[in-house]
Tab-separated table of C-alpha atoms and ligand atoms in Angstrom:
chain	number	residue	atom	x	y	z
A	1	MET	CA	-190.341	76.281	12.369
A	2	ARG	CA	-191.163	72.935	13.947
A	3	ILE	CA	-192.710	73.573	17.321
A	4	LEU	CA	-193.261	70.685	19.721
A	5	VAL	CA	-195.864	70.969	22.491
A	6	THR	CA	-195.787	68.257	25.165
A	7	GLY	CA	-198.757	67.420	27.396
A	8	LYS	CA	-201.277	67.537	24.552
A	9	ASN	CA	-204.075	66.171	26.757
A	10	GLY	CA	-203.497	68.541	29.662
A	11	GLN	CA	-205.210	71.861	30.374
A	12	LEU	CA	-202.447	74.032	28.965
A	13	GLY	CA	-201.581	71.740	26.060
A	14	ARG	CA	-205.225	71.657	24.970
A	15	SER	CA	-205.564	75.413	25.357
A	16	ILE	CA	-202.559	75.951	23.079
A	17	GLN	CA	-204.055	73.524	20.555
A	18	LYS	CA	-207.353	75.416	20.658
A	19	ILE	CA	-205.648	78.688	19.704
A	20	VAL	CA	-203.307	77.166	17.132
A	21	ASN	CA	-206.198	75.359	15.409
A	22	LYS	CA	-208.214	78.574	15.299
A	23	ASP	CA	-205.250	80.603	13.994
A	24	THR	CA	-204.442	77.978	11.365
A	25	LYS	CA	-208.015	78.085	10.093
A	26	ILE	CA	-207.881	81.861	9.897
A	27	ALA	CA	-204.534	81.711	8.095
A	28	ASN	CA	-206.019	79.168	5.675
A	29	ASN	CA	-203.280	76.652	6.514
A	30	GLN	CA	-200.597	79.071	5.325
A	31	SER	CA	-198.878	79.197	8.705
A	32	PRO	CA	-195.066	79.091	8.488
A	33	ASN	CA	-195.047	77.095	11.720
A	34	GLU	CA	-195.684	73.400	12.076
A	35	TYR	CA	-197.032	72.529	15.508
A	36	ILE	CA	-196.650	68.982	16.775
A	37	PHE	CA	-198.668	68.090	19.868
A	38	VAL	CA	-197.484	65.023	21.725
A	39	GLY	CA	-198.909	63.020	24.632
A	40	LYS	CA	-197.634	60.345	26.987
A	41	GLU	CA	-198.366	57.596	24.463
A	42	ASP	CA	-195.606	58.823	22.150
A	43	LEU	CA	-193.339	60.698	24.523
A	44	ASP	CA	-193.329	59.279	28.054
A	45	LEU	CA	-191.440	61.700	30.258
A	46	SER	CA	-191.076	59.067	32.966
A	47	SER	CA	-188.858	57.054	30.626
A	48	GLU	CA	-185.386	58.203	29.664
A	49	SER	CA	-185.339	55.888	26.650
A	50	SER	CA	-188.742	57.088	25.431
A	51	ILE	CA	-187.414	60.656	25.520
A	52	SER	CA	-184.158	59.923	23.714
A	53	HIS	CA	-185.973	57.819	21.123
A	54	TYR	CA	-188.598	60.499	20.468
A	55	PHE	CA	-185.976	63.183	19.934
A	56	ASN	CA	-184.536	61.472	16.937
A	57	ASN	CA	-186.966	64.063	15.597
A	58	LYS	CA	-185.608	67.577	15.519
A	59	PHE	CA	-187.498	70.682	16.611
A	60	ASP	CA	-186.873	74.421	16.611
A	61	ILE	CA	-188.940	75.147	19.699
A	62	ILE	CA	-190.067	72.830	22.505
A	63	ILE	CA	-192.913	73.964	24.759
A	64	ASN	CA	-193.046	71.669	27.775
A	65	CYS	CA	-196.600	71.693	29.152
A	66	ALA	CA	-196.425	68.117	30.446
A	67	ALA	CA	-195.855	67.589	34.135
A	68	TYR	CA	-196.700	65.407	37.070
A	69	THR	CA	-199.372	67.715	38.552
A	70	GLN	CA	-201.070	65.630	41.250
A	71	VAL	CA	-199.903	67.664	44.198
A	72	ASP	CA	-201.212	65.402	46.971
A	73	ARG	CA	-200.295	62.134	45.296
A	74	ALA	CA	-196.755	63.416	44.732
A	75	GLU	CA	-196.124	63.005	48.462
A	76	GLN	CA	-196.413	59.226	47.879
A	77	GLU	CA	-195.009	59.179	44.368
A	78	ALA	CA	-192.115	61.576	44.823
A	79	GLU	CA	-189.826	59.450	42.667
A	80	LEU	CA	-192.192	59.437	39.684
A	81	ALA	CA	-192.902	63.157	40.130
A	82	ASN	CA	-189.155	63.780	40.235
A	83	GLN	CA	-188.610	61.782	37.059
A	84	ILE	CA	-191.221	63.794	35.134
A	85	ASN	CA	-190.788	67.250	36.677
A	86	HIS	CA	-187.043	67.200	37.162
A	87	LEU	CA	-185.065	64.491	35.348
A	88	ALA	CA	-187.140	64.659	32.173
A	89	VAL	CA	-186.777	68.453	32.114
A	90	LYS	CA	-183.031	68.008	32.507
A	91	GLN	CA	-183.014	65.609	29.559
A	92	LEU	CA	-185.204	67.953	27.483
A	93	ALA	CA	-182.818	70.820	28.221
A	94	SER	CA	-179.843	68.736	27.171
A	95	ILE	CA	-181.595	67.713	23.945
A	96	ALA	CA	-182.788	71.260	23.200
A	97	SER	CA	-179.262	72.500	23.726
A	98	LYS	CA	-177.808	69.892	21.336
A	99	GLN	CA	-180.518	70.554	18.748
A	100	GLN	CA	-180.031	74.307	19.175
A	101	ALA	CA	-183.736	74.523	19.877
A	102	ARG	CA	-185.456	77.050	22.139
A	103	LEU	CA	-187.115	75.606	25.237
A	104	MET	CA	-190.187	77.037	26.948
A	105	HIS	CA	-190.897	75.309	30.256
A	106	ILE	CA	-193.794	75.804	32.655
A	107	SER	CA	-193.296	75.940	36.395
A	108	THR	CA	-195.261	76.967	39.442
A	109	ASP	CA	-195.608	79.318	42.411
A	110	TYR	CA	-195.315	76.113	44.501
A	111	VAL	CA	-191.535	76.551	44.354
A	112	PHE	CA	-192.173	79.083	47.156
A	113	ASP	CA	-193.408	78.573	50.698
A	114	GLY	CA	-195.859	81.494	50.363
A	115	GLU	CA	-194.808	82.954	53.693
A	116	SER	CA	-193.209	86.217	52.526
A	117	GLY	CA	-196.438	88.185	52.901
A	118	LYS	CA	-196.068	89.722	49.447
A	119	PRO	CA	-196.335	88.636	45.798
A	120	SER	CA	-193.285	86.655	44.695
A	121	THR	CA	-190.861	88.023	42.143
A	122	GLU	CA	-188.772	85.916	39.786
A	123	THR	CA	-185.653	86.495	41.883
A	124	ASP	CA	-187.059	85.578	45.301
A	125	THR	CA	-185.415	82.594	46.946
A	126	PRO	CA	-187.543	79.471	46.483
A	127	ASN	CA	-188.426	77.229	49.394
A	128	PRO	CA	-190.904	74.541	48.364
A	129	ILE	CA	-193.021	72.988	51.099
A	130	ASN	CA	-194.259	69.890	49.293
A	131	ALA	CA	-192.861	67.126	47.078
A	132	TYR	CA	-194.442	68.521	43.900
A	133	GLY	CA	-192.853	71.938	44.521
A	134	ARG	CA	-189.465	70.371	45.218
A	135	THR	CA	-189.534	68.415	41.948
A	136	LYS	CA	-190.628	71.489	39.961
A	137	LEU	CA	-187.840	73.554	41.505
A	138	ALA	CA	-185.300	70.822	40.716
A	139	GLY	CA	-186.560	70.920	37.100
A	140	GLU	CA	-186.071	74.698	36.931
A	141	LYS	CA	-182.545	74.436	38.311
A	142	ALA	CA	-181.521	71.596	36.001
A	143	LEU	CA	-182.825	73.511	33.004
A	144	GLN	CA	-180.974	76.684	33.991
A	145	ALA	CA	-177.729	74.753	34.527
A	146	LEU	CA	-177.885	73.036	31.130
A	147	MET	CA	-179.345	75.920	29.152
A	148	PRO	CA	-177.874	79.211	30.291
A	149	ILE	CA	-179.249	80.663	27.064
A	150	ASN	CA	-182.279	80.086	24.824
A	151	ALA	CA	-184.834	78.940	27.395
A	152	ILE	CA	-187.694	80.521	29.273
A	153	ILE	CA	-189.388	79.282	32.422
A	154	ILE	CA	-192.873	80.594	33.094
A	155	ARG	CA	-194.165	80.218	36.636
A	156	THR	CA	-197.924	80.187	36.878
A	157	SER	CA	-200.560	79.521	39.537
A	158	TRP	CA	-204.086	78.174	40.095
A	159	LEU	CA	-204.581	77.058	36.489
A	160	TYR	CA	-208.105	76.301	35.275
A	161	SER	CA	-209.765	75.847	31.914
A	162	GLU	CA	-212.652	74.196	30.129
A	163	PHE	CA	-210.428	71.091	29.853
A	164	GLY	CA	-209.546	68.347	32.324
A	165	ASN	CA	-209.988	68.587	36.065
A	166	ASN	CA	-209.662	71.847	37.892
A	167	PHE	CA	-211.171	73.925	40.696
A	168	VAL	CA	-213.808	75.614	38.522
A	169	LYS	CA	-215.161	72.336	37.166
A	170	THR	CA	-215.034	70.679	40.586
A	171	MET	CA	-216.948	73.577	42.169
A	172	LEU	CA	-219.582	73.492	39.430
A	173	ARG	CA	-220.110	69.767	39.997
A	174	LEU	CA	-220.160	69.962	43.801
A	175	GLY	CA	-222.282	73.125	43.814
A	176	ARG	CA	-224.962	71.341	41.809
A	177	GLU	CA	-224.811	68.230	43.997
A	178	ARG	CA	-224.760	69.831	47.458
A	179	ASP	CA	-226.546	72.515	49.464
A	180	GLU	CA	-223.454	73.575	51.327
A	181	LEU	CA	-219.670	73.513	50.821
A	182	SER	CA	-216.672	74.553	52.904
A	183	VAL	CA	-213.786	76.240	51.087
A	184	VAL	CA	-210.524	77.601	52.483
A	185	ASN	CA	-210.362	81.342	52.866
A	186	ASP	CA	-206.784	81.831	54.032
A	187	GLN	CA	-204.874	80.813	50.895
A	188	MET	CA	-204.551	83.762	48.541
A	189	GLY	CA	-203.713	83.672	44.857
A	190	SER	CA	-204.540	84.778	41.345
A	191	PRO	CA	-206.312	82.197	39.235
A	192	THR	CA	-204.957	81.707	35.726
A	193	TYR	CA	-207.196	80.879	32.786
A	194	ALA	CA	-205.137	78.441	30.706
A	195	THR	CA	-206.221	80.113	27.444
A	196	ASP	CA	-204.707	83.407	28.647
A	197	LEU	CA	-201.456	81.667	29.507
A	198	ALA	CA	-201.528	79.817	26.165
A	199	GLU	CA	-201.927	83.134	24.337
A	200	ALA	CA	-199.042	84.621	26.299
A	201	ILE	CA	-196.829	81.631	25.444
A	202	LEU	CA	-197.675	81.808	21.736
A	203	GLU	CA	-196.995	85.556	21.698
A	204	ILE	CA	-193.607	85.009	23.330
A	205	ILE	CA	-192.508	82.265	20.969
A	206	ARG	CA	-193.392	84.535	18.025
A	207	HIS	CA	-191.360	87.332	19.570
A	208	ASN	CA	-187.948	87.855	17.989
A	209	LYS	CA	-186.475	88.302	21.469
A	210	PHE	CA	-187.170	84.614	22.070
A	211	ARG	CA	-186.807	83.296	18.567
A	212	ASP	CA	-183.944	85.049	16.855
A	213	VAL	CA	-181.462	86.355	19.360
A	214	ALA	CA	-179.572	84.190	21.834
A	215	GLN	CA	-180.880	85.403	25.185
A	216	THR	CA	-179.908	84.509	28.715
A	217	THR	CA	-182.400	82.021	30.129
A	218	GLN	CA	-185.019	83.806	32.191
A	219	ILE	CA	-187.867	83.090	34.556
A	220	TYR	CA	-191.151	84.988	34.126
A	221	ASN	CA	-194.271	84.992	36.269
A	222	TYR	CA	-197.692	84.822	34.675
A	223	SER	CA	-201.156	84.669	36.224
A	224	ASN	CA	-204.367	86.620	35.861
A	225	GLU	CA	-204.706	89.864	37.816
A	226	GLY	CA	-206.410	90.096	41.197
A	227	GLU	CA	-206.007	88.735	44.708
A	228	ILE	CA	-208.545	86.254	45.984
A	229	SER	CA	-208.906	83.211	48.204
A	230	TRP	CA	-210.285	79.842	47.080
A	231	TYR	CA	-213.437	80.751	49.035
A	232	GLU	CA	-213.925	83.957	47.009
A	233	PHE	CA	-213.191	82.042	43.822
A	234	ALA	CA	-215.907	79.489	44.657
A	235	LYS	CA	-218.402	82.244	45.530
A	236	GLU	CA	-217.825	83.949	42.177
A	237	ILE	CA	-218.216	80.677	40.249
A	238	PHE	CA	-221.594	80.073	41.918
A	239	LYS	CA	-222.635	83.698	41.368
A	240	ILE	CA	-221.942	83.537	37.617
A	241	GLU	CA	-223.721	80.201	37.284
A	242	LYS	CA	-226.523	81.199	39.693
A	243	ILE	CA	-225.902	78.109	41.814
A	244	GLU	CA	-227.572	78.331	45.192
A	245	CYS	CA	-225.044	76.437	47.254
A	246	LYS	CA	-223.966	77.983	50.550
A	247	VAL	CA	-220.195	78.457	50.777
A	248	ASN	CA	-218.656	78.301	54.237
A	249	SER	CA	-215.340	80.004	54.792
A	250	ILE	CA	-212.852	77.744	56.575
A	251	ALA	CA	-209.191	77.883	57.562
A	252	THR	CA	-206.616	75.608	55.931
A	253	GLN	CA	-206.124	73.821	59.263
A	254	HIS	CA	-209.704	72.549	58.956
A	255	TYR	CA	-209.076	71.141	55.487
A	256	PRO	CA	-206.032	68.912	55.900
A	257	THR	CA	-204.437	67.571	52.727
A	258	PRO	CA	-201.448	65.233	52.285
A	259	ALA	CA	-199.402	68.060	50.719
A	260	LYS	CA	-199.041	71.470	52.357
A	261	ARG	CA	-200.018	74.436	50.161
A	262	PRO	CA	-198.389	77.877	50.155
A	263	ARG	CA	-200.628	80.416	51.913
A	264	ASN	CA	-199.755	83.063	49.393
A	265	ALA	CA	-199.576	82.171	45.693
A	266	LEU	CA	-199.517	85.764	44.450
A	267	MET	CA	-196.897	86.691	41.865
A	268	LYS	CA	-195.663	89.967	40.424
A	269	LYS	CA	-196.021	90.077	36.648
A	270	ASP	CA	-194.153	93.314	35.833
A	271	LYS	CA	-191.245	91.517	34.167
A	272	ILE	CA	-193.237	89.618	31.515
A	273	VAL	CA	-195.278	92.745	30.767
A	274	LYS	CA	-192.161	94.879	30.404
A	275	VAL	CA	-190.202	92.447	28.218
A	276	PHE	CA	-192.953	90.942	26.051
A	277	ASN	CA	-195.787	93.404	26.501
A	278	THR	CA	-197.908	90.463	27.660
A	279	LYS	CA	-201.580	91.132	28.387
A	280	ILE	CA	-202.650	90.312	31.936
A	281	TYR	CA	-206.402	89.870	32.179
A	282	ASN	CA	-208.479	90.367	35.288
A	283	TRP	CA	-209.398	87.053	36.908
A	284	LYS	CA	-213.139	87.789	36.866
A	285	SER	CA	-213.342	88.556	33.162
A	286	SER	CA	-211.328	85.431	32.304
A	287	LEU	CA	-213.485	83.310	34.601
A	288	ASN	CA	-216.556	84.612	32.795
A	289	THR	CA	-215.003	83.716	29.434
A	290	CYS	CA	-214.230	80.179	30.555
A	291	MET	CA	-217.649	79.664	32.100
A	292	THR	CA	-219.390	80.891	28.954
A	293	ILE	CA	-217.495	78.221	27.017
A	294	LEU	CA	-218.355	75.568	29.623
A	295	LYS	CA	-222.014	76.525	29.324
A	296	GLN	CA	-221.914	76.165	25.546
A	297	GLN	CA	-220.513	72.666	25.996
A	298	GLN	CA	-223.430	71.535	28.203
B	301	NAP	N1	-202.783	73.047	37.315
B	301	NAP	C1	-202.333	74.046	38.068
B	301	NAP	O1	-203.042	74.589	38.917
B	301	NAP	C2	-200.917	74.546	37.874
B	301	NAP	C3	-200.462	75.578	38.694
B	301	NAP	C4	-199.170	76.054	38.514
B	301	NAP	C5	-198.355	75.497	37.551
B	301	NAP	N2	-198.815	74.486	36.782
B	301	NAP	C6	-197.921	73.920	35.761
B	301	NAP	O2	-198.478	74.239	34.505
B	301	NAP	C7	-198.170	73.203	33.566
B	301	NAP	C8	-199.430	72.729	32.882
B	301	NAP	O3	-200.322	72.255	33.871
B	301	NAP	P1	-201.747	71.655	33.502
B	301	NAP	O4	-202.705	72.132	34.523
B	301	NAP	O5	-202.014	71.843	32.054
B	301	NAP	O6	-201.457	70.130	33.808
B	301	NAP	P2	-202.388	68.863	33.478
B	301	NAP	O7	-203.705	69.301	32.982
B	301	NAP	O8	-202.301	67.971	34.655
B	301	NAP	O9	-201.610	68.230	32.270
B	301	NAP	C9	-200.354	67.657	32.434
B	301	NAP	C10	-200.090	66.801	31.248
B	301	NAP	O10	-198.841	66.115	31.473
B	301	NAP	C11	-199.006	64.837	30.980
B	301	NAP	N3	-198.114	63.866	31.604
B	301	NAP	C12	-198.163	63.360	32.858
B	301	NAP	N4	-197.239	62.407	33.000
B	301	NAP	C13	-196.597	62.314	31.815
B	301	NAP	C14	-195.550	61.491	31.320
B	301	NAP	N5	-194.993	60.547	32.071
B	301	NAP	N6	-195.145	61.666	30.049
B	301	NAP	C15	-195.719	62.586	29.256
B	301	NAP	N7	-196.713	63.369	29.654
B	301	NAP	C16	-197.145	63.241	30.919
B	301	NAP	C17	-200.427	64.441	31.283
B	301	NAP	O11	-200.809	63.390	30.432
B	301	NAP	P3	-202.140	62.521	30.715
B	301	NAP	O12	-203.270	63.472	30.476
B	301	NAP	O13	-202.038	61.450	29.704
B	301	NAP	O14	-202.004	62.067	32.133
B	301	NAP	C18	-201.163	65.743	31.005
B	301	NAP	O15	-201.584	65.791	29.677
B	301	NAP	C19	-197.419	72.131	34.354
B	301	NAP	O16	-196.051	72.333	34.198
B	301	NAP	C20	-197.796	72.425	35.783
B	301	NAP	O17	-196.792	71.995	36.687
B	301	NAP	C21	-200.084	74.001	36.919
């Protein structure tokens, strides 16, 4: 099987590479799967011609981890975000369909407004409240229209890892630089350690339900377990690292950003657990795992 992973320099792409490299070493290079990790340099999702040129290559499975992820900047760059998060996904779906490849695509809780007062399910009606969310939703819809079978969309939330830029790394940096920080306490979510999501993705693509049998395209939610605010997340990061920075709890209205954020990013994960028996780790244990790795890198 030739398995393509886009976004090789992103948090999720690098987390998948980490696991695949480890597994390949264990298997002594006897793996029946060939993984190809590709970045913007070779496959630019903002360019239709780059995409069609790249897919002169044929793949059995495409895992699309690449995305325009700069939520605030997307308000100014909606067209570019739309190209990468929507039109490129549409093109990938069309190519996957022609190549008879399976497509795994990653989406976000930002397709919702977060106002329902309860964790979202896969069948709730989306209502994005920022440009990034609108482009991700358009990508989901285009994929579903072009690939009624053989694709999976995984919605995730609050992704962090030892790679790239994310909340955990930002808090560690700011916590060491400052005596005091203000963090919003009225946006609730479940953080997602990218390695956990990467493991879930790799389990699913090995699953015969995804690989062998033509299945109706489905959406699945995946995040770690637990319900916290960004404020509580920051407090726990400082507690683990023993950083003595005071964290002030503030309301979203006192931390204005160009893009609005959903107040509630919580998602129900029953479906992915039921269908693929996916493990859902507690957010605190996964945070500890990630921070242990970050410490080793210091
Ligand atoms: N981060 C979150 O909190 C979060 C939450 C919910 C859902 N998600 C979704 O989860 C997925 C993975 O997110 P992530 O955190 O791993 O994102 P990330 O770290 O920002 O990585 C995104 C990757 O996409 C690549 N990319 C950007 N523009 C591209 C282009 N024109 N052509 C090809 N590649 C391009 C980037 O390449 P460069 O590194 O070269 O720029 C980067 O490697 C995305 O679909 C995202 O929407 C993320």
